[in-house]
Amino acid sequence: MALPPYATTGQRVWFWTFRAICVAIIFFLIMPILVVIPLSFNAQNFFTFTPEMLRFEPGAYSLRHYQDFFTNPDWQAALWNSVRIAPVATLVAVVLGTLAAVGLSQSHVPFRGTIMAILISPMIVPLIISAAGMYFFYSRLGLQGSYWGVVLAHAVLGIPFVIITVTATLVGFDKSLVRAAANMGAGPVRTFFKVQMPLILPGVISGALFAFITSFDEVVVVLFVGSASQKTLPWQMFIGLREQISPTILAVATILVAISVALLTTLELLRRRSEKLRGMSPG
Amino acid sequence: MTDATAGKPPRGGQMLAADGTPLKVSLRRAMRAQKLRALLLISPLLLFVLLTFILPIGDMLLRSVENDIVPSTLPKTVVALQDWDPKTSELPGEPVFAGLHDDLVIAVEKKANTRLGQRLNYEYSGFSSLMRGVVRDLKSMDTSRPFMEQFIEADKKWGDPAVWRTLKTFSGEYTSGYLLNALDMQRTENGIQMKPEQERIYLKLFLRTMAMSLGITFICLLLGYPIAFLLASLPLRTSNLILILVLLPFWTSLLVRTAAWKVLLQQQGVINDILVWLGLVADNARLVMINNATGTTIAMTHILLPFMILPLFSVMKGIPPSYMRAAKSLGANDWTAFWRVYFPQSIPGVGAGAILCFILAIGYYITPELVGGTSGVFISNRIAYHISTSLNWGLAAALATLLLVVVLALYWTYDRIVGIDNVKLG
């Protein structure tokens, strides 16, 4: 959308106004995330910029909130719980999700629409309803307040993402490759691991990243299904934001932003690789 | 037909496979095997989702009508009450009171009387204290005298037909009481009626949730449309860069974003500081932007904006730019070309994005809880309150059921318009 040389003054004005509006909207999207980062180095216990910070005095900045995060037993326990729950939930979601996505991508699946609707529903149903249902049901089974209760709940929340990303990758998958492998004597299991899996791997990994972030960032379900001994990082942040506001939260937030930047970069690289594998030109 | 052997000429022009079976049969068999394999691959996950997700939700739906506590705690009373006509102002007869005595003796032993009192208190306030008092009253009762007098002596409320009417109304295994309550209705002698004006809270909360979600969706559309338009019209390399700026908030933790808005919007926060420094706002008249509906709207718009931009972008990518040029070459000005040619083609994206945003918005819990104060909370917050604080689980389940009905209707619409297969991420 370049401005043609014959544009009238009005068109020029509108062109630049439109760009200015877009810049403002993007500023609205990005600014809140960026503002957290300098504030996390605040030497004071304030949630805002101190006059010293604005004058860039070195004494106004410190790492004390990071230090608090890495030494405070509450935060460390929460971090440890998150690290213990998220990978297991991701593993369950990815293994079951990939299998099902391979099944769903076959040409003649009965009740495909219904099955798909059921499998995607954890993403659509409001979290509070999922949390309420699981809370009531898991308490009957004695799973409420247990490690496995939270893992199962997080796994089921991650499944829609795995299904969506892996089926999307499978759309571009050439099925004659499977037939070629079978023709040369490979069994279905061998064909899957040697031929299909390497080609859909980018989709599987991005599904896994989505499932991981879903669990790592989830707070509503864990609040209800978990008990104090399953307190995760988001739970601790939630308490911190609701009750005693401590700037340590901003330090944690900065660390989480760094993690999401890393994840986003990984995803972008995977997307390019997947497009290259499918023979499309990288963007 | 299957016994046809190879080598025979095809009967009636029927095609045969290599092993001699007609091609149709052979194909059907192969397909059946394929279908079976597909289902086998899907079944572990389907079972998993059914067990850990669908069943819990079904259980919750059931809980919104379940009422077994009354018939299971007071079995004899419930049976004896069947002959009593609740429309009369007379009290039920002696057998009912005798049954009540027997039931309550067992209930007090099992300490079930307080739970029952709590349950019936949702329908008729005063039941809770009545049931707690029962422990003391039962001890002084004489089994040789009629129980009716003794109960009324112990507590006048037993002589009130309204108490018995409540008991009779809620003596079934199932009740619509919670659902009616969630809709601000109640069951009276004259059938189902709306509650008095000042007691209606849930309908108002539902309406507020809907209105605020609509508002947030609309703002998201206003802000998201230009960005999606820009993304679709820029060369791929530049648009990819901007797309990353859109995706970064999408990937950032929800709590981080909520924390950021808390930092920005507070009275001693960054935005107010800047406004004061610029002299736009007096220091003693700082804007109240948090713990109210404004806070919820701003923070949730920020959180849901990527969900609007991404579907819009994926639709706009597919609109050929030559259409706009064609319209202009035929004499349309910029606005007409956009409004009459471009915009109608982007409608599917608008629909998809708007429904997605709305579905996500009406179920939101965390952000309204943290920045909503009292005037910016949603129905979800009320559900959470009833689960963890007031412990009125039946009502929580009923509210959740109503919310679920709304969301599923929207989900169905979304499936019709976009198709769940076409949901794209990132």
XYZ file of C-alpha atoms in Angstrom:
709
model
C 0.000 0.000 0.000
C 2.429 2.644 -1.168
C 1.284 6.162 -1.863
C 1.046 6.700 -5.628
C 2.854 9.779 -7.011
C -0.431 11.254 -8.256
C -2.124 11.173 -4.818
C -4.081 14.246 -3.875
C -3.368 16.213 -0.704
C -6.379 14.646 0.966
C -5.113 11.169 0.152
C -1.685 12.045 1.511
C -3.163 13.362 4.737
C -5.319 10.277 5.157
C -2.388 7.961 4.329
C -0.255 9.433 7.099
C -3.180 9.705 9.544
C -3.920 6.022 8.988
C -0.295 5.102 9.641
C -0.307 7.251 12.793
C -3.463 5.496 14.031
C -1.856 2.113 13.412
C 1.295 3.122 15.257
C -0.839 4.276 18.184
C -2.704 0.944 18.306
C 0.522 -1.033 18.187
C 1.865 1.203 20.930
C -1.227 0.306 22.980
C -0.474 -3.392 22.398
C 3.211 -3.323 23.225
C 3.635 -0.520 25.770
C 2.147 -2.333 28.807
C 4.560 -5.208 28.300
C 7.558 -2.943 27.878
C 6.720 -0.728 30.838
C 7.027 -3.664 33.207
C 10.666 -4.294 32.342
C 12.330 -1.082 33.641
C 10.009 -1.017 36.653
C 11.225 -4.444 37.723
C 14.676 -2.951 38.340
C 13.235 -0.371 40.720
C 15.330 -0.064 43.873
C 12.281 1.074 45.847
C 9.220 -0.903 46.773
C 7.091 1.182 44.413
C 4.956 0.190 41.512
C 5.795 3.315 39.544
C 8.818 5.269 38.307
C 10.592 7.188 41.034
C 12.064 10.636 40.207
C 15.541 9.123 40.628
C 14.754 6.491 37.993
C 13.668 9.160 35.537
C 16.992 10.951 36.096
C 18.746 7.627 35.336
C 20.659 7.597 38.602
C 22.372 4.234 38.920
C 21.370 3.997 42.575
C 17.703 3.992 41.645
C 18.044 0.665 39.844
C 18.755 -2.640 41.488
C 18.247 -6.350 41.154
C 16.732 -6.755 44.603
C 13.340 -7.935 43.286
C 15.042 -10.615 41.228
C 17.022 -11.594 44.270
C 13.789 -11.841 46.222
C 12.279 -14.078 43.545
C 15.235 -16.449 43.603
C 15.520 -16.631 47.391
C 11.922 -16.389 48.630
C 10.708 -19.927 49.429
C 7.117 -19.111 48.338
C 8.199 -18.072 44.868
C 10.684 -20.911 44.567
C 8.061 -23.493 45.563
C 5.668 -21.993 43.036
C 8.277 -22.069 40.285
C 9.158 -25.644 41.120
C 5.493 -26.703 41.003
C 5.030 -25.061 37.612
C 8.115 -26.813 36.294
C 6.857 -30.136 37.633
C 3.325 -29.822 36.233
C 3.662 -28.192 32.819
C 5.995 -30.677 31.057
C 3.997 -33.723 32.169
C 0.714 -32.131 31.104
C 2.328 -31.204 27.783
C 3.582 -34.748 27.253
C 0.125 -36.251 27.820
C -1.510 -33.668 25.540
C 1.053 -34.096 22.755
C 1.107 -37.913 22.681
C -2.666 -38.332 22.719
C -3.260 -35.251 20.571
C -0.833 -36.235 17.812
C -2.266 -39.757 17.586
C -5.780 -38.386 17.340
C -4.770 -35.740 14.799
C -3.254 -38.449 12.596
C -6.501 -40.395 12.924
C -8.612 -37.333 12.164
C -6.645 -36.511 9.031
C -7.556 -39.811 7.348
C -10.003 -39.420 4.538
C -13.066 -41.226 5.872
C -13.617 -40.630 9.550
C -17.174 -41.183 10.775
C -18.640 -38.374 12.963
C -15.613 -36.232 12.223
C -17.442 -32.990 12.969
C -18.773 -34.152 16.318
C -15.433 -35.595 17.409
C -13.658 -32.398 16.413
C -16.208 -30.296 18.326
C -15.672 -32.388 21.461
C -11.889 -32.251 21.200
C -11.803 -28.485 20.644
C -14.376 -27.737 23.374
C -11.862 -27.306 26.248
C -10.636 -24.205 24.426
C -14.123 -22.743 23.987
C -15.804 -23.505 27.308
C -15.065 -20.652 29.726
C -12.287 -21.578 32.119
C -14.426 -20.921 35.158
C -16.953 -23.517 33.983
C -14.228 -26.074 33.302
C -12.753 -25.274 36.690
C -16.106 -25.627 38.459
C -16.922 -28.908 36.734
C -13.513 -30.385 37.430
C -13.582 -29.195 41.015
C -16.884 -30.947 41.751
C -16.061 -34.088 39.776
C -12.443 -34.486 40.869
C -13.430 -34.071 44.531
C -15.737 -37.063 44.129
C -12.830 -39.087 42.740
C -10.378 -37.818 45.336
C -8.278 -36.187 42.611
C -8.962 -32.657 43.831
C -5.883 -31.184 45.468
C -3.573 -33.818 44.013
C -0.674 -33.467 41.589
C -2.270 -35.769 39.036
C -5.568 -33.928 39.188
C -3.854 -30.715 38.097
C -1.776 -32.513 35.446
C -4.861 -34.145 33.903
C -6.784 -30.870 33.966
C -3.931 -28.991 32.302
C -3.407 -31.728 29.740
C -7.032 -31.579 28.627
C -6.831 -27.787 28.326
C -3.769 -28.095 26.083
C -5.266 -30.708 23.763
C -7.205 -28.354 21.428
C -3.984 -26.499 20.610
C -2.162 -29.718 19.731
C -5.087 -30.914 17.603
C -5.308 -27.600 15.734
C -1.608 -27.221 14.993
C -0.980 -30.872 14.085
C -4.046 -31.207 11.826
C -2.988 -27.958 10.127
C 0.432 -29.467 9.391
C -1.124 -32.716 8.205
C -3.134 -30.846 5.570
C 0.085 -30.290 3.671
C 1.271 -33.840 4.172
C 1.628 -35.956 1.030
C -0.129 -39.256 1.778
C 1.596 -41.074 -1.073
C 4.728 -41.018 1.086
C 2.992 -43.329 3.567
C 1.912 -45.627 0.755
C 5.432 -45.586 -0.668
C 6.843 -46.602 2.720
C 4.265 -49.385 3.069
C 5.068 -50.494 -0.464
C 8.690 -50.915 0.483
C 7.771 -53.101 3.417
C 7.649 -50.769 6.399
C 4.999 -51.478 9.004
C 2.596 -48.749 10.123
C 4.592 -47.967 13.284
C 7.861 -47.728 11.414
C 6.228 -45.630 8.702
C 4.883 -43.263 11.308
C 8.172 -42.707 13.097
C 10.455 -42.735 10.063
C 8.345 -40.960 7.457
C 5.367 -39.115 8.871
C 6.715 -37.929 12.208
C 9.812 -36.100 10.902
C 7.647 -34.236 8.397
C 4.959 -33.146 10.838
C 7.457 -32.466 13.626
C 7.265 -28.663 13.305
C 3.497 -28.829 13.885
C 3.912 -31.202 16.794
C 6.506 -28.961 18.421
C 4.440 -25.821 18.021
C 1.440 -27.703 19.438
C 3.636 -28.736 22.352
C 4.700 -25.133 22.910
C 1.065 -24.028 22.966
C 0.168 -26.824 25.391
C 3.144 -25.949 27.572
C 2.306 -22.264 27.725
C -1.343 -23.113 28.430
C -0.325 -25.087 31.484
C 2.474 -22.766 32.513
C 0.201 -19.739 32.342
C -3.008 -21.283 33.651
C -4.449 -20.035 36.898
C -8.232 -20.499 37.080
C -8.335 -24.293 36.929
C -5.364 -24.778 39.228
C -6.969 -22.433 41.768
C -9.902 -24.826 42.048
C -8.459 -28.240 41.209
C -5.183 -27.737 43.054
C -4.470 -27.257 46.726
C -1.790 -25.185 48.448
C 0.850 -27.812 47.711
C 0.236 -27.443 43.965
C 0.597 -23.666 44.035
C 2.023 -22.698 40.646
C 3.782 -19.541 39.493
C 0.627 -17.925 38.023
C -1.251 -18.773 41.226
C 1.411 -17.048 43.319
C 1.260 -14.032 40.984
C -2.511 -13.980 41.254
C -2.329 -13.898 45.044
C 0.379 -11.258 44.875
C -1.709 -9.055 42.596
C -4.836 -9.472 44.665
C -3.466 -9.108 48.165
C -0.007 -7.817 48.916
C 1.339 -6.028 45.909
C 5.080 -6.570 45.872
C 7.332 -5.483 43.008
C 8.741 -9.017 42.910
C 5.769 -9.702 40.635
C 7.265 -7.315 38.100
C 10.567 -9.182 38.206
C 8.693 -12.442 37.602
C 6.719 -10.742 34.833
C 9.940 -9.654 33.125
C 11.303 -13.191 33.285
C 8.046 -14.507 31.798
C 8.168 -11.912 29.011
C 11.690 -13.090 28.196
C 10.419 -16.680 28.065
C 7.555 -15.740 25.747
C 9.943 -13.894 23.426
C 12.057 -17.056 23.279
C 8.978 -19.196 22.580
C 7.738 -16.825 19.897
C 11.127 -16.889 18.161
C 11.145 -20.692 18.250
C 7.656 -20.800 16.759
C 8.546 -18.377 13.990
C 11.608 -20.457 13.073
C 9.480 -23.626 13.112
C 6.892 -22.027 10.863
C 9.534 -21.076 8.341
C 11.014 -24.567 8.453
C 7.612 -26.163 7.995
C 6.890 -23.956 4.992
C 10.264 -24.804 3.510
C 9.570 -28.523 3.984
C 6.272 -28.131 2.195
C 8.040 -26.416 -0.655
C 6.571 -22.996 -0.011
C 8.864 -20.034 -0.018
C 9.724 -18.716 3.423
C 8.136 -15.392 4.257
C -21.150 -62.084 -4.682
C -18.001 -62.549 -2.711
C -17.544 -66.130 -3.900
C -16.806 -64.982 -7.430
C -13.435 -66.347 -8.393
C -10.670 -64.711 -10.325
C -10.414 -65.624 -13.958
C -14.179 -65.657 -14.589
C -15.245 -62.856 -16.852
C -16.849 -59.970 -14.965
C -20.588 -60.552 -14.473
C -22.793 -57.856 -15.887
C -19.842 -55.566 -16.447
C -18.976 -55.644 -12.732
C -15.391 -54.762 -11.975
C -13.414 -57.310 -9.971
C -10.419 -56.745 -7.769
C -7.257 -58.847 -8.068
C -8.558 -61.432 -5.590
C -11.803 -61.766 -7.497
C -14.123 -59.879 -5.148
C -16.193 -57.169 -6.776
C -14.378 -53.870 -6.591
C -17.160 -52.202 -4.624
C -17.077 -54.838 -1.862
C -13.340 -54.829 -1.758
C -13.258 -51.065 -1.538
C -15.852 -51.034 1.202
C -13.815 -53.539 3.167
C -10.663 -51.476 2.759
C -12.549 -48.383 3.825
C -13.958 -50.128 6.854
C -10.432 -51.068 7.901
C -9.328 -47.504 7.352
C -12.232 -46.092 9.339
C -11.542 -48.511 12.137
C -7.889 -47.554 12.219
C -8.754 -43.874 12.291
C -11.194 -44.406 15.145
C -8.638 -46.496 17.009
C -6.141 -43.666 16.771
C -8.694 -41.132 17.948
C -10.294 -43.191 20.708
C -7.619 -42.778 23.429
C -7.849 -39.015 23.237
C -11.609 -39.015 22.883
C -11.905 -41.168 25.983
C -9.463 -38.950 27.811
C -11.379 -35.775 26.975
C -14.708 -37.404 27.779
C -13.487 -38.595 31.171
C -11.516 -35.583 32.308
C -13.559 -32.827 30.728
C -16.994 -33.671 29.329
C -18.023 -35.869 32.263
C -17.065 -33.240 34.879
C -19.102 -30.661 33.004
C -22.057 -33.036 32.749
C -21.725 -33.711 36.461
C -21.837 -29.997 37.119
C -24.943 -29.565 34.964
C -26.604 -32.304 36.982
C -25.612 -30.609 40.198
C -27.586 -27.533 39.190
C -30.829 -29.537 39.485
C -29.771 -32.148 42.039
C -31.576 -32.034 45.371
C -31.136 -35.437 46.999
C -30.219 -33.913 50.353
C -33.841 -33.301 51.397
C -35.292 -36.726 50.473
C -32.215 -38.539 51.790
C -32.084 -36.694 55.130
C -35.826 -36.618 55.789
C -37.146 -39.782 54.048
C -40.147 -40.410 56.329
C -41.218 -36.761 56.421
C -41.109 -36.495 52.634
C -43.310 -39.598 52.259
C -45.745 -38.403 54.910
C -45.934 -34.936 53.314
C -47.231 -36.365 50.054
C -50.822 -36.308 51.305
C -50.621 -32.722 52.511
C -51.997 -30.020 50.246
C -49.605 -27.039 50.385
C -52.325 -24.657 49.152
C -54.214 -24.831 52.457
C -53.193 -22.716 55.388
C -53.544 -25.732 57.651
C -50.527 -27.469 59.138
C -49.727 -31.042 58.086
C -50.957 -33.773 60.400
C -49.362 -35.614 63.273
C -47.824 -38.437 61.113
C -45.681 -35.814 59.367
C -44.404 -34.471 62.687
C -43.741 -37.997 63.952
C -41.819 -38.728 60.750
C -39.881 -35.506 61.171
C -38.944 -36.503 64.717
C -37.647 -39.916 63.609
C -35.753 -38.456 60.651
C -34.189 -35.686 62.715
C -32.981 -38.060 65.429
C -31.013 -39.932 62.772
C -29.944 -36.714 61.064
C -28.612 -35.196 64.292
C -26.677 -38.382 64.975
C -25.069 -38.116 61.536
C -24.718 -34.322 61.965
C -26.611 -33.898 58.665
C -29.055 -31.381 60.122
C -26.855 -28.313 59.618
C -26.188 -29.159 55.975
C -29.899 -29.582 55.389
C -30.568 -26.295 57.141
C -28.015 -24.581 54.932
C -29.580 -26.041 51.812
C -33.124 -24.988 52.717
C -31.936 -21.602 53.893
C -31.266 -20.706 50.238
C -35.003 -21.017 49.653
C -36.407 -19.771 52.981
C -34.209 -17.819 55.328
C -34.587 -19.018 58.894
C -34.230 -22.707 58.132
C -30.604 -22.708 59.130
C -31.272 -21.571 62.689
C -34.323 -23.837 62.867
C -32.189 -26.865 62.057
C -29.439 -25.882 64.469
C -31.981 -25.454 67.265
C -33.352 -28.924 66.608
C -30.458 -30.606 68.412
C -31.455 -29.073 71.742
C -35.203 -29.435 71.145
C -35.079 -33.143 70.391
C -33.515 -33.967 73.756
C -36.431 -32.505 75.694
C -39.076 -34.241 73.614
C -41.358 -36.833 75.117
C -42.211 -39.708 72.763
C -45.554 -40.357 74.478
C -47.015 -36.905 73.682
C -48.052 -35.761 70.160
C -45.017 -34.360 68.382
C -46.908 -31.579 66.678
C -47.422 -29.592 69.891
C -43.921 -30.273 71.108
C -42.274 -29.037 67.875
C -44.351 -25.866 67.891
C -43.589 -25.341 71.574
C -39.870 -25.686 70.866
C -39.913 -23.305 67.902
C -42.885 -21.307 66.651
C -41.635 -21.589 63.103
C -42.797 -25.202 62.903
C -46.294 -23.803 63.159
C -45.803 -21.667 60.064
C -47.286 -23.319 56.936
C -44.674 -21.485 54.839
C -41.943 -23.640 56.382
C -43.808 -26.766 55.402
C -44.568 -25.417 51.979
C -40.843 -24.890 51.398
C -40.086 -28.363 52.651
C -42.719 -29.882 50.391
C -41.623 -27.859 47.335
C -38.012 -28.937 47.710
C -38.656 -32.554 48.693
C -38.078 -33.960 45.194
C -34.883 -35.655 43.992
C -34.476 -32.849 41.505
C -35.263 -29.186 41.753
C -35.440 -26.237 39.447
C -34.796 -24.009 42.475
C -31.157 -23.218 41.706
C -31.818 -22.456 38.074
C -34.767 -20.231 38.985
C -32.597 -18.507 41.554
C -29.926 -17.926 38.932
C -32.562 -16.212 36.813
C -33.775 -14.115 39.749
C -37.020 -16.043 39.912
C -38.646 -17.930 42.739
C -41.367 -20.451 43.231
C -44.272 -19.150 45.255
C -47.766 -20.446 45.980
C -48.889 -18.699 42.801
C -46.329 -20.432 40.611
C -43.035 -19.111 39.327
C -42.540 -15.380 39.720
C -39.805 -12.806 39.465
C -38.148 -11.902 42.742
C -38.752 -8.466 44.239
C -36.902 -5.706 42.404
C -34.202 -5.163 45.029
C -33.270 -8.842 45.189
C -32.639 -9.244 41.478
C -28.881 -9.482 41.054
C -28.046 -12.255 38.610
C -30.022 -11.060 35.596
C -28.391 -7.674 36.056
C -24.981 -9.341 36.273
C -25.674 -11.410 33.151
C -26.770 -8.299 31.302
C -23.697 -6.410 32.489
C -21.421 -9.259 31.427
C -23.059 -9.318 28.001
C -23.033 -5.540 27.586
C -19.405 -5.173 28.642
C -18.335 -8.109 26.478
C -20.128 -6.555 23.511
C -18.448 -3.242 24.220
C -15.031 -4.876 24.481
C -15.648 -6.830 21.256
C -16.647 -3.634 19.482
C -13.557 -1.721 20.662
C -11.402 -4.700 19.630
C -12.976 -4.553 16.178
C -12.367 -0.810 15.904
C -8.720 -1.183 16.917
C -8.088 -4.495 15.187
C -9.501 -3.699 11.756
C -6.923 -1.012 10.824
C -4.049 -3.187 12.026
C -5.271 -6.211 10.084
C -5.797 -4.000 7.029
C -2.274 -2.633 7.342
C -0.832 -6.137 7.813
C -2.638 -7.400 4.720
C -1.588 -4.503 2.515
C 2.087 -4.252 3.435
C 4.791 -6.333 1.736
C 5.311 -9.716 3.421
C 8.615 -8.884 5.086
C 7.318 -5.748 6.839
C 3.994 -7.308 7.728
C 5.761 -10.265 9.349
C 7.604 -7.840 11.608
C 4.395 -6.114 12.653
C 2.715 -9.496 13.103
C 5.389 -10.368 15.658
C 4.496 -7.203 17.555
C 0.885 -8.409 17.597
C 1.859 -11.921 18.630
C 4.128 -10.856 21.466
C 1.233 -9.787 23.728
C -0.669 -12.902 22.601
C 2.158 -15.047 23.914
C 2.807 -13.084 27.079
C 1.328 -14.416 30.282
C -2.147 -13.175 31.040
C -1.075 -12.289 34.557
C 1.867 -10.289 33.294
C -0.464 -8.208 31.144
C -2.934 -7.753 33.975
C -0.081 -6.776 36.301
C 1.107 -4.272 33.711
C -2.320 -2.646 33.546
C -2.474 -2.518 37.291
C 0.837 -0.666 37.283
C -0.302 1.696 34.541
C -3.827 2.490 35.670
C -3.406 2.924 39.432
C -4.025 6.312 40.965
C -0.310 6.479 41.808
C 0.471 4.684 38.559
C 2.351 5.565 35.417
C -0.489 7.056 33.354
C -1.731 9.269 36.165
C 1.846 10.378 36.891
C 2.339 11.383 33.271
C -0.986 13.228 33.151
C -0.137 15.113 36.327
C 3.349 15.902 35.040
C 1.859 17.208 31.794
C -0.510 19.318 33.856
C -3.611 17.786 32.286
C -4.884 16.507 35.624
C -4.510 18.109 39.026
C -2.511 16.107 41.563
C -5.497 15.843 43.890
C -7.891 14.850 41.104
C -6.125 11.801 39.718
C -8.283 9.664 37.440
C -9.857 6.526 38.854
C -9.232 4.011 36.110
C -8.900 0.788 38.031
C -11.160 -1.360 40.208
C -14.123 -0.360 38.098
C -15.654 -1.099 34.710
C -13.119 1.154 32.933
C -10.226 -0.924 34.230
C -11.834 -4.169 33.106
C -12.649 -2.755 29.668
C -9.150 -1.405 29.013
C -7.279 -4.473 30.239
C -9.563 -6.943 28.494
C -9.467 -5.040 25.214
C -5.702 -5.298 25.332
C -5.832 -8.995 26.108
C -8.398 -9.896 23.442
C -7.146 -7.637 20.635
C -4.827 -10.298 19.106
C -7.794 -12.693 18.925
C -9.538 -10.137 16.733
C -6.543 -9.238 14.580
C -5.497 -12.784 13.666
C -8.797 -13.999 12.088
C -9.285 -10.634 10.388
C -5.790 -10.810 8.947
C -6.216 -14.352 7.652
C -9.369 -13.334 5.768
C -7.941 -10.052 4.465
C -4.850 -11.826 3.145
C -7.100 -13.608 0.699
C -8.748 -10.495 -0.755
C -7.050 -9.684 -4.081
C -5.815 -6.068 -4.095
C -6.806 -5.801 -7.758
C -10.502 -5.560 -6.748
C -9.920 -2.233 -5.049
C -7.911 -0.998 -8.014
C -10.642 -2.136 -10.374
C -13.261 -0.276 -8.347
C -11.156 2.880 -8.413
C -10.519 2.619 -12.149
C -14.288 2.416 -12.603
C -14.639 5.734 -10.852
C -15.142 4.898 -7.187
C -13.422 7.168 -4.718
C -11.293 5.694 -1.940
C -14.115 5.441 0.561
C -16.619 3.888 -1.862
C -14.024 1.399 -3.059
C -13.328 0.375 0.508
C -16.908 0.340 1.753
C -18.570 -1.267 -1.261
C -15.817 -3.617 -2.418
C -13.276 -4.344 0.312
C -15.357 -4.318 3.467
C -18.038 -6.809 2.328
C -15.283 -9.289 1.517
C -13.769 -8.917 4.970
C -17.078 -9.671 6.728
C -16.241 -13.367 7.384
C -13.160 -12.233 9.269
C -15.188 -9.674 11.209
C -17.708 -12.370 12.163
C -15.046 -14.867 13.183
C -13.060 -12.372 15.209
C -16.100 -10.854 16.884
C -17.603 -14.179 17.952
C -14.236 -15.421 19.194
C -13.659 -12.248 21.223
C -17.176 -12.323 22.611
C -16.967 -15.999 23.616
C -13.667 -15.379 25.367
C -14.881 -12.178 27.002
C -18.083 -13.424 28.624
C -16.252 -16.233 30.392
C -13.375 -14.137 31.688
C -12.486 -14.464 35.331
C -8.931 -13.415 36.172
C -8.809 -9.921 34.740
C -12.187 -8.725 36.089
C -11.252 -10.224 39.457
C -7.994 -8.286 39.608
C -8.882 -4.952 38.026
C -12.679 -4.951 38.109
C -13.381 -3.861 41.688
C -17.107 -4.291 42.269
C -18.589 -2.548 39.264
C -16.425 -4.350 36.731
C -16.929 -7.981 37.697
C -18.499 -10.591 35.478
C -20.771 -13.567 36.037
C -17.669 -15.801 36.290
C -16.582 -13.992 39.418
C -19.953 -14.691 40.995
C -19.635 -18.387 40.119
C -16.204 -18.502 41.731
C -17.593 -16.709 44.785
C -20.346 -19.282 45.223
C -17.909 -22.170 44.866
C -15.205 -21.023 47.216
C -16.787 -18.515 49.599
C -20.539 -18.945 50.016
C -20.337 -22.701 49.281
C -23.710 -22.607 47.531
C -22.543 -25.113 44.935
C -25.984 -25.697 43.470
C -26.348 -22.036 42.604
C -22.795 -21.886 41.252
C -23.600 -24.859 39.024
C -26.865 -23.243 37.893
C -25.118 -19.972 36.969
C -22.403 -21.916 35.171
C -25.052 -23.895 33.288
C -26.705 -20.721 32.025
C -23.337 -19.274 30.972
C -22.482 -22.527 29.229
C -25.738 -22.444 27.255
C -24.891 -18.967 25.958
C -21.324 -19.966 25.066
C -22.376 -23.179 23.327
C -24.936 -21.298 21.242
C -22.159 -18.926 20.154
C -19.783 -21.841 19.549
C -22.378 -23.433 17.305
C -22.755 -20.150 15.387
C -18.992 -19.869 15.093
C -18.807 -23.414 13.752
C -21.505 -22.520 11.199
C -19.757 -19.341 10.062
C -16.094 -20.277 10.223
C -15.900 -23.990 10.957
C -13.880 -25.176 13.915
C -11.468 -26.814 11.483
C -10.465 -23.391 10.276
C -9.355 -22.040 13.621
C -5.804 -20.861 13.170
C -3.223 -20.070 15.766
C -0.437 -17.610 15.258
